[in-house]
């Protein structure tokens, strides 16, 4: 990942930093979110295709995705900085190794993994490169990074404009809302700038060009893995 960045201010998204005063993202249920339902099948398919066994789930929220992946036979470690989300996850999925950590924290207690999964997290991050720095530290030499985040592309953006849904879509007054909007082009460029190659950029939920989420599979460039 890239050069060091100072810690984000207190108004940064709660799910992403246990080092800032604002930590309450609002987790109050162990039920899976809608995104878990439509992202899980895509993520498990990628993990199986790449022969992954050990997986670090970054920003696991209430642990619903971690629990599902663990039940499918993957060896899951998961981190979540929000205290309430962490407690819900730990209490409802005792077979998963949860840690109360976020992407801005030092993480020497974590090992290395075949895959790092981060589902619907990067769009919340004040400093998204922090997620890739963490991945660079904790991926095996041939490991993969699997991300999902809300998908934006020309046709979908045009539809949102024509139907006057941008204001509702952005939810600017929401604490912990979406502050980064990613397209395939901006994601590919971002990955390259942080030493990762995009192996796959596709989508999940609904159908192209109206995918609900982007699916990203990436790997550290060889010079970054040494």
mmCIF file of C-alpha atoms in Angstrom:
data_model
loop_
_atom_site.group_PDB
_atom_site.id
_atom_site.type_symbol
_atom_site.label_atom_id
_atom_site.label_comp_id
_atom_site.label_asym_id
_atom_site.label_seq_id
_atom_site.Cartn_x
_atom_site.Cartn_y
_atom_site.Cartn_z
ATOM 1 C CA UNK A 1 0.000 0.000 0.000
ATOM 2 C CA UNK A 2 1.040 3.589 -0.392
ATOM 3 C CA UNK A 3 2.747 6.157 1.798
ATOM 4 C CA UNK A 4 1.555 6.628 5.362
ATOM 5 C CA UNK A 5 -1.420 8.876 5.992
ATOM 6 C CA UNK A 6 -2.252 10.594 9.241
ATOM 7 C CA UNK A 7 -5.162 9.261 11.268
ATOM 8 C CA UNK A 8 -8.558 10.420 9.956
ATOM 9 C CA UNK A 9 -10.634 12.897 11.943
ATOM 10 C CA UNK A 10 -13.271 11.819 14.432
ATOM 11 C CA UNK A 11 -16.097 12.113 11.891
ATOM 12 C CA UNK A 12 -14.711 9.251 9.838
ATOM 13 C CA UNK A 13 -16.986 6.273 9.344
ATOM 14 C CA UNK A 14 -17.407 4.218 12.492
ATOM 15 C CA UNK A 15 -16.999 0.783 10.952
ATOM 16 C CA UNK A 16 -13.597 1.641 9.658
ATOM 17 C CA UNK A 17 -11.637 2.938 12.642
ATOM 18 C CA UNK A 18 -11.435 1.795 16.216
ATOM 19 C CA UNK A 19 -8.794 4.499 16.787
ATOM 20 C CA UNK A 20 -11.221 7.427 16.430
ATOM 21 C CA UNK A 21 -13.857 8.651 18.922
ATOM 22 C CA UNK A 22 -16.761 7.912 16.560
ATOM 23 C CA UNK A 23 -17.253 4.148 16.652
ATOM 24 C CA UNK A 24 -21.014 3.616 16.716
ATOM 25 C CA UNK A 25 -22.018 2.498 13.238
ATOM 26 C CA UNK A 26 -25.396 1.380 14.510
ATOM 27 C CA UNK A 27 -25.242 -2.417 14.549
ATOM 28 C CA UNK A 28 -28.187 -3.694 16.598
ATOM 29 C CA UNK A 29 -29.043 -7.007 14.933
ATOM 30 C CA UNK A 30 -27.361 -10.267 13.984
ATOM 31 C CA UNK A 31 -29.472 -10.549 10.816
ATOM 32 C CA UNK A 32 -27.627 -10.427 7.475
ATOM 33 C CA UNK A 33 -27.959 -7.251 5.438
ATOM 34 C CA UNK A 34 -29.283 -7.397 1.881
ATOM 35 C CA UNK A 35 -25.742 -7.150 0.536
ATOM 36 C CA UNK A 36 -24.693 -10.307 2.388
ATOM 37 C CA UNK A 37 -27.411 -12.225 0.592
ATOM 38 C CA UNK A 38 -26.337 -11.225 -2.918
ATOM 39 C CA UNK A 39 -22.566 -10.897 -2.386
ATOM 40 C CA UNK A 40 -22.030 -14.231 -0.614
ATOM 41 C CA UNK A 41 -22.501 -16.436 -3.671
ATOM 42 C CA UNK A 42 -20.060 -14.354 -5.724
ATOM 43 C CA UNK A 43 -17.449 -14.279 -2.944
ATOM 44 C CA UNK A 44 -17.593 -17.997 -2.173
ATOM 45 C CA UNK A 45 -17.270 -18.787 -5.893
ATOM 46 C CA UNK A 46 -14.111 -16.662 -6.153
ATOM 47 C CA UNK A 47 -12.601 -18.234 -3.020
ATOM 48 C CA UNK A 48 -13.286 -21.726 -4.359
ATOM 49 C CA UNK A 49 -11.879 -20.911 -7.802
ATOM 50 C CA UNK A 50 -8.606 -19.745 -6.240
ATOM 51 C CA UNK A 51 -8.362 -22.640 -3.765
ATOM 52 C CA UNK A 52 -8.469 -20.362 -0.719
ATOM 53 C CA UNK A 53 -8.809 -21.835 2.763
ATOM 54 C CA UNK A 54 -7.656 -19.164 5.229
ATOM 55 C CA UNK A 55 -9.633 -15.928 4.927
ATOM 56 C CA UNK A 56 -9.494 -12.591 6.750
ATOM 57 C CA UNK A 57 -12.827 -10.736 6.686
ATOM 58 C CA UNK A 58 -12.126 -6.998 7.082
ATOM 59 C CA UNK A 59 -14.936 -4.820 8.422
ATOM 60 C CA UNK A 60 -17.126 -7.820 9.174
ATOM 61 C CA UNK A 61 -19.908 -5.806 10.845
ATOM 62 C CA UNK A 62 -22.237 -8.090 12.755
ATOM 63 C CA UNK A 63 -20.406 -11.177 11.504
ATOM 64 C CA UNK A 64 -23.140 -12.461 9.207
ATOM 65 C CA UNK A 65 -20.841 -12.912 6.194
ATOM 66 C CA UNK A 66 -18.065 -14.372 8.357
ATOM 67 C CA UNK A 67 -20.466 -16.887 9.866
ATOM 68 C CA UNK A 68 -21.763 -17.978 6.478
ATOM 69 C CA UNK A 69 -18.269 -18.425 5.056
ATOM 70 C CA UNK A 70 -17.185 -20.354 8.146
ATOM 71 C CA UNK A 71 -20.183 -22.667 7.751
ATOM 72 C CA UNK A 72 -19.097 -23.314 4.161
ATOM 73 C CA UNK A 73 -15.763 -24.682 5.421
ATOM 74 C CA UNK A 74 -13.441 -21.695 5.075
ATOM 75 C CA UNK A 75 -11.095 -20.917 7.985
ATOM 76 C CA UNK A 76 -12.257 -17.413 8.914
ATOM 77 C CA UNK A 77 -10.587 -14.700 10.950
ATOM 78 C CA UNK A 78 -12.518 -11.423 11.076
ATOM 79 C CA UNK A 79 -11.973 -7.872 12.292
ATOM 80 C CA UNK A 80 -14.518 -5.173 13.178
ATOM 81 C CA UNK A 81 -13.822 -1.862 14.968
ATOM 82 C CA UNK A 82 -17.405 -1.067 15.963
ATOM 83 C CA UNK A 83 -17.843 -2.335 19.534
ATOM 84 C CA UNK A 84 -21.490 -3.337 19.216
ATOM 85 C CA UNK A 85 -20.996 -5.047 15.863
ATOM 86 C CA UNK A 86 -17.984 -6.895 17.255
ATOM 87 C CA UNK A 87 -19.972 -8.116 20.287
ATOM 88 C CA UNK A 88 -22.901 -9.264 18.135
ATOM 89 C CA UNK A 89 -20.533 -11.112 15.804
ATOM 90 C CA UNK A 90 -18.604 -12.808 18.606
ATOM 91 C CA UNK A 91 -21.759 -13.863 20.462
ATOM 92 C CA UNK A 92 -23.540 -15.261 17.411
ATOM 93 C CA UNK A 93 -20.605 -16.969 15.667
ATOM 94 C CA UNK A 94 -18.388 -18.478 18.389
ATOM 95 C CA UNK A 95 -16.471 -20.642 15.890
ATOM 96 C CA UNK A 96 -15.047 -17.569 14.132
ATOM 97 C CA UNK A 97 -11.891 -15.827 15.387
ATOM 98 C CA UNK A 98 -13.041 -12.197 15.784
ATOM 99 C CA UNK A 99 -10.785 -9.265 16.677
ATOM 100 C CA UNK A 100 -11.868 -5.766 17.719
ATOM 101 C CA UNK A 101 -9.736 -3.976 15.101
ATOM 102 C CA UNK A 102 -10.106 -1.679 12.106
ATOM 103 C CA UNK A 103 -8.072 -0.856 9.017
ATOM 104 C CA UNK A 104 -6.349 2.120 10.668
ATOM 105 C CA UNK A 105 -5.048 0.001 13.570
ATOM 106 C CA UNK A 106 -1.760 -1.822 13.949
ATOM 107 C CA UNK A 107 -2.478 -5.514 13.416
ATOM 108 C CA UNK A 108 0.585 -7.575 14.444
ATOM 109 C CA UNK A 109 -1.680 -10.176 16.064
ATOM 110 C CA UNK A 110 -3.024 -11.194 12.659
ATOM 111 C CA UNK A 111 -1.307 -13.747 10.451
ATOM 112 C CA UNK A 112 -1.218 -14.146 6.685
ATOM 113 C CA UNK A 113 -4.101 -15.478 4.641
ATOM 114 C CA UNK A 114 -4.991 -17.014 1.295
ATOM 115 C CA UNK A 115 -7.604 -14.302 0.813
ATOM 116 C CA UNK A 116 -8.706 -11.046 2.338
ATOM 117 C CA UNK A 117 -12.393 -10.305 1.902
ATOM 118 C CA UNK A 118 -13.926 -6.903 2.549
ATOM 119 C CA UNK A 119 -17.581 -6.619 1.615
ATOM 120 C CA UNK A 120 -19.318 -3.221 1.382
ATOM 121 C CA UNK A 121 -16.582 -1.462 3.383
ATOM 122 C CA UNK A 122 -14.306 0.566 1.100
ATOM 123 C CA UNK A 123 -17.050 3.027 0.146
ATOM 124 C CA UNK A 124 -17.151 4.149 3.804
ATOM 125 C CA UNK A 125 -13.432 4.821 4.198
ATOM 126 C CA UNK A 126 -11.921 8.277 4.627
ATOM 127 C CA UNK A 127 -8.604 6.718 3.558
ATOM 128 C CA UNK A 128 -9.360 3.693 1.362
ATOM 129 C CA UNK A 129 -5.652 3.008 0.850
ATOM 130 C CA UNK A 130 -5.542 1.926 4.513
ATOM 131 C CA UNK A 131 -7.496 -1.173 3.527
ATOM 132 C CA UNK A 132 -4.970 -2.041 0.832
ATOM 133 C CA UNK A 133 -2.062 -1.429 3.183
ATOM 134 C CA UNK A 134 -3.604 -3.921 5.600
ATOM 135 C CA UNK A 135 -4.128 -6.408 2.756
ATOM 136 C CA UNK A 136 -0.516 -6.023 1.663
ATOM 137 C CA UNK A 137 0.666 -6.874 5.180
ATOM 138 C CA UNK A 138 -1.529 -9.918 5.646
ATOM 139 C CA UNK A 139 -1.885 -11.632 2.271
ATOM 140 C CA UNK A 140 0.110 -14.733 1.436
ATOM 141 C CA UNK A 141 2.491 -14.325 -1.488
ATOM 142 C CA UNK A 142 -0.101 -15.650 -3.947
ATOM 143 C CA UNK A 143 -3.132 -14.494 -1.948
ATOM 144 C CA UNK A 144 -6.054 -12.558 -3.387
ATOM 145 C CA UNK A 145 -8.001 -9.512 -2.286
ATOM 146 C CA UNK A 146 -11.776 -9.759 -2.762
ATOM 147 C CA UNK A 147 -13.804 -6.569 -2.438
ATOM 148 C CA UNK A 148 -17.412 -5.644 -2.956
ATOM 149 C CA UNK A 149 -18.808 -2.124 -2.914
ATOM 150 C CA UNK A 150 -21.742 -0.312 -4.523
ATOM 151 C CA UNK A 151 -21.355 -0.303 -8.300
ATOM 152 C CA UNK A 152 -21.482 2.880 -10.358
ATOM 153 C CA UNK A 153 -21.291 2.998 -14.140
ATOM 154 C CA UNK A 154 -22.519 5.332 -16.881
ATOM 155 C CA UNK A 155 -25.875 3.656 -17.529
ATOM 156 C CA UNK A 156 -26.745 3.157 -13.871
ATOM 157 C CA UNK A 157 -25.680 6.714 -13.040
ATOM 158 C CA UNK A 158 -27.818 8.030 -15.895
ATOM 159 C CA UNK A 159 -30.832 6.095 -14.634
ATOM 160 C CA UNK A 160 -30.353 7.489 -11.127
ATOM 161 C CA UNK A 161 -30.258 10.983 -12.613
ATOM 162 C CA UNK A 162 -33.289 10.512 -14.853
ATOM 163 C CA UNK A 163 -35.340 9.136 -11.962
ATOM 164 C CA UNK A 164 -34.093 11.856 -9.580
ATOM 165 C CA UNK A 165 -32.825 9.340 -7.030
ATOM 166 C CA UNK A 166 -29.339 10.703 -6.303
ATOM 167 C CA UNK A 167 -30.320 12.575 -3.145
ATOM 168 C CA UNK A 168 -31.911 9.497 -1.607
ATOM 169 C CA UNK A 169 -29.076 7.338 -2.886
ATOM 170 C CA UNK A 170 -26.325 9.400 -1.259
ATOM 171 C CA UNK A 171 -28.052 9.829 2.140
ATOM 172 C CA UNK A 172 -25.669 12.702 3.045
ATOM 173 C CA UNK A 173 -27.027 13.158 6.571
ATOM 174 C CA UNK A 174 -26.443 9.550 7.562
ATOM 175 C CA UNK A 175 -23.657 8.881 10.061
ATOM 176 C CA UNK A 176 -21.354 6.322 8.510
ATOM 177 C CA UNK A 177 -22.757 6.654 5.009
ATOM 178 C CA UNK A 178 -21.103 6.177 1.637
ATOM 179 C CA UNK A 179 -18.367 8.743 1.038
ATOM 180 C CA UNK A 180 -16.577 7.081 -1.922
ATOM 181 C CA UNK A 181 -18.328 6.146 -5.173
ATOM 182 C CA UNK A 182 -16.423 3.595 -7.276
ATOM 183 C CA UNK A 183 -16.596 2.650 -10.946
ATOM 184 C CA UNK A 184 -14.589 -0.111 -12.617
ATOM 185 C CA UNK A 185 -12.240 2.523 -14.045
ATOM 186 C CA UNK A 186 -11.569 4.318 -10.758
ATOM 187 C CA UNK A 187 -11.178 1.033 -8.885
ATOM 188 C CA UNK A 188 -8.682 -0.344 -11.412
ATOM 189 C CA UNK A 189 -6.608 2.846 -11.268
ATOM 190 C CA UNK A 190 -6.716 2.879 -7.466
ATOM 191 C CA UNK A 191 -5.552 -0.725 -7.208
ATOM 192 C CA UNK A 192 -2.662 -0.076 -9.592
ATOM 193 C CA UNK A 193 -1.584 2.982 -7.625
ATOM 194 C CA UNK A 194 -1.387 0.851 -4.471
ATOM 195 C CA UNK A 195 0.588 -2.050 -5.976
ATOM 196 C CA UNK A 196 -2.289 -4.400 -6.872
ATOM 197 C CA UNK A 197 -3.387 -5.821 -10.213
ATOM 198 C CA UNK A 198 -7.096 -6.286 -10.856
ATOM 199 C CA UNK A 199 -7.730 -9.901 -11.855
ATOM 200 C CA UNK A 200 -11.479 -9.441 -12.188
ATOM 201 C CA UNK A 201 -13.937 -6.557 -12.131
ATOM 202 C CA UNK A 202 -17.557 -7.598 -12.404
ATOM 203 C CA UNK A 203 -20.715 -7.285 -10.342
ATOM 204 C CA UNK A 204 -23.215 -8.904 -8.007
ATOM 205 C CA UNK A 205 -26.893 -8.329 -7.338
ATOM 206 C CA UNK A 206 -29.294 -7.598 -10.214
ATOM 207 C CA UNK A 207 -27.770 -7.611 -13.726
ATOM 208 C CA UNK A 208 -25.338 -5.563 -15.823
ATOM 209 C CA UNK A 209 -25.385 -2.569 -16.221
ATOM 210 C CA UNK A 210 -27.478 -2.164 -13.070
ATOM 211 C CA UNK A 211 -25.450 -4.303 -10.671
ATOM 212 C CA UNK A 212 -26.080 -3.490 -7.017
ATOM 213 C CA UNK A 213 -22.435 -4.102 -6.127
ATOM 214 C CA UNK A 214 -19.068 -4.299 -7.824
ATOM 215 C CA UNK A 215 -17.050 -7.488 -7.357
ATOM 216 C CA UNK A 216 -13.281 -6.969 -7.341
ATOM 217 C CA UNK A 217 -10.581 -9.637 -7.308
ATOM 218 C CA UNK A 218 -6.990 -8.404 -7.096
ATOM 219 C CA UNK A 219 -3.496 -9.612 -6.296
ATOM 220 C CA UNK A 220 -0.354 -7.841 -5.137
ATOM 221 C CA UNK A 221 2.167 -7.271 -7.890
ATOM 222 C CA UNK A 222 5.238 -9.529 -7.444
ATOM 223 C CA UNK A 223 7.522 -6.675 -6.445
ATOM 224 C CA UNK A 224 5.065 -5.781 -3.639
ATOM 225 C CA UNK A 225 5.072 -9.371 -2.291
ATOM 226 C CA UNK A 226 8.772 -9.577 -1.489
#
